[in-house]
Amino acid sequence: MESEDGVQEPRTSSSSAVVRWRDEEQVMSEVHLGCPPNHSGPHLSLFTISLPPPHENSTVREHTDAVKDTSVSTSTMFDLDEDGDLILTRRKKSPSHHLALTIQHNITSSIPRVGLQVWRAELVLADFVVHVISMSSDFDEVIALELGAGTGLVGILLARVAKTVFITDHGDKVLENCEKNVDLNAEIFHGKDSVHVRELDWKDSWPPQESNASPSKRRYSCTQSEIEELKKASLLLAADVIYSDDLTDAFFSILKKLMSDNPDKVLYLALEKRYNFTLDDLDVVANGYSHFRSYMITGEDDAGCKQLDCAPEPFFVGEQIDLSHIPCYVRDYNRGHDVELWKIKLNHRALF
């Protein structure tokens, strides 16, 4: 389906693409199902976002170095359709109630380059960011870091109100595509100087070292001043970075270093459970999700029992956010039943 200006809109499906975890195989995001898989090269899609009337505090720009304890308000009432999409009452169609992002992405990719695609959890996290921006000033003027940003869609949305957004990923192809998307949508936020596309390899040391490599390699390296600003980041975001145990280990390793710099940092992470049949279990299981959960303690867990079993207390505290209270601001996609949104903070007790 194409829009009036010829930019193809994303097609979605509630079905899941079959994924085989081999680096050389091509995989397709569920967001692209229905699009031609034989399409070669980058593809432009128009993502339309419905914006509710602005919150009375949304124009306030009071500087803060720490994000407040952001809990999604359940007191605000919304009219939702049967699919959970937000129903907006308007006298007439108004461009001010819509936001259109043009995102360059691939229809398929190899496993190492999945960041070239748009994934369902990325759109759920985008819904959450739009919700917080619309309902409060909690994200106003923050310094934010997006980990494994992929196409950069979430960071671009956040840049509308944040002081600085570092959109990070690994690999030149992914970073070049992300930078292209920042350029395509620069008019929706308050200056490209506030958005930095940078490389952050989770397996490297933290803080990153200022690069002495060639100019082409230094293109996505942090300067010393940017490194100092990164340390002050109070808001962390990540979507669809949980699909490999090795990657999950690396993610929580860098997260531990990031949060140790500032124990008040908070991460909002969206993920999709992925099920595979294993011979060990003789069943279809989400082992990757179980590995992810092993890094956190939640309010439902009995921390005392964990300590009595002589197991180290998890370094993180996780709280699952109820997605039924987050309207679908991004149009024309299906959340499915296996996407989750988590708020993750440092477990202060594990520090002692």
Short mmCIF file of C-alpha atoms in Angstrom, two decimals, residues 45 56 73 134 153 190 227 269 288-290 297 309 312 331:
data_model
loop_
_atom_site.label_atom_id
_atom_site.label_comp_id
_atom_site.label_asym_id
_atom_site.label_seq_id
_atom_site.Cartn_x
_atom_site.Cartn_y
_atom_site.Cartn_z
CA SER A 45 8.02 3.35 4.74
CA GLU A 56 -0.83 20.78 29.97
CA SER A 73 -0.86 6.51 34.71
CA SER A 134 1.89 13.31 25.63
CA LEU A 153 12.71 5.33 15.16
CA HIS A 190 14.58 20.79 17.65
CA ILE A 227 31.48 10.49 26.61
CA LEU A 269 13.01 -2.30 27.34
CA GLY A 288 15.92 -16.77 25.39
CA TYR A 289 13.19 -15.10 27.41
CA SER A 290 13.95 -17.28 30.44
CA ILE A 297 14.27 -9.88 40.38
CA ASP A 309 19.90 -20.90 48.12
CA PRO A 312 23.79 -14.19 44.11
CA ARG A 331 -1.00 3.08 13.20
#
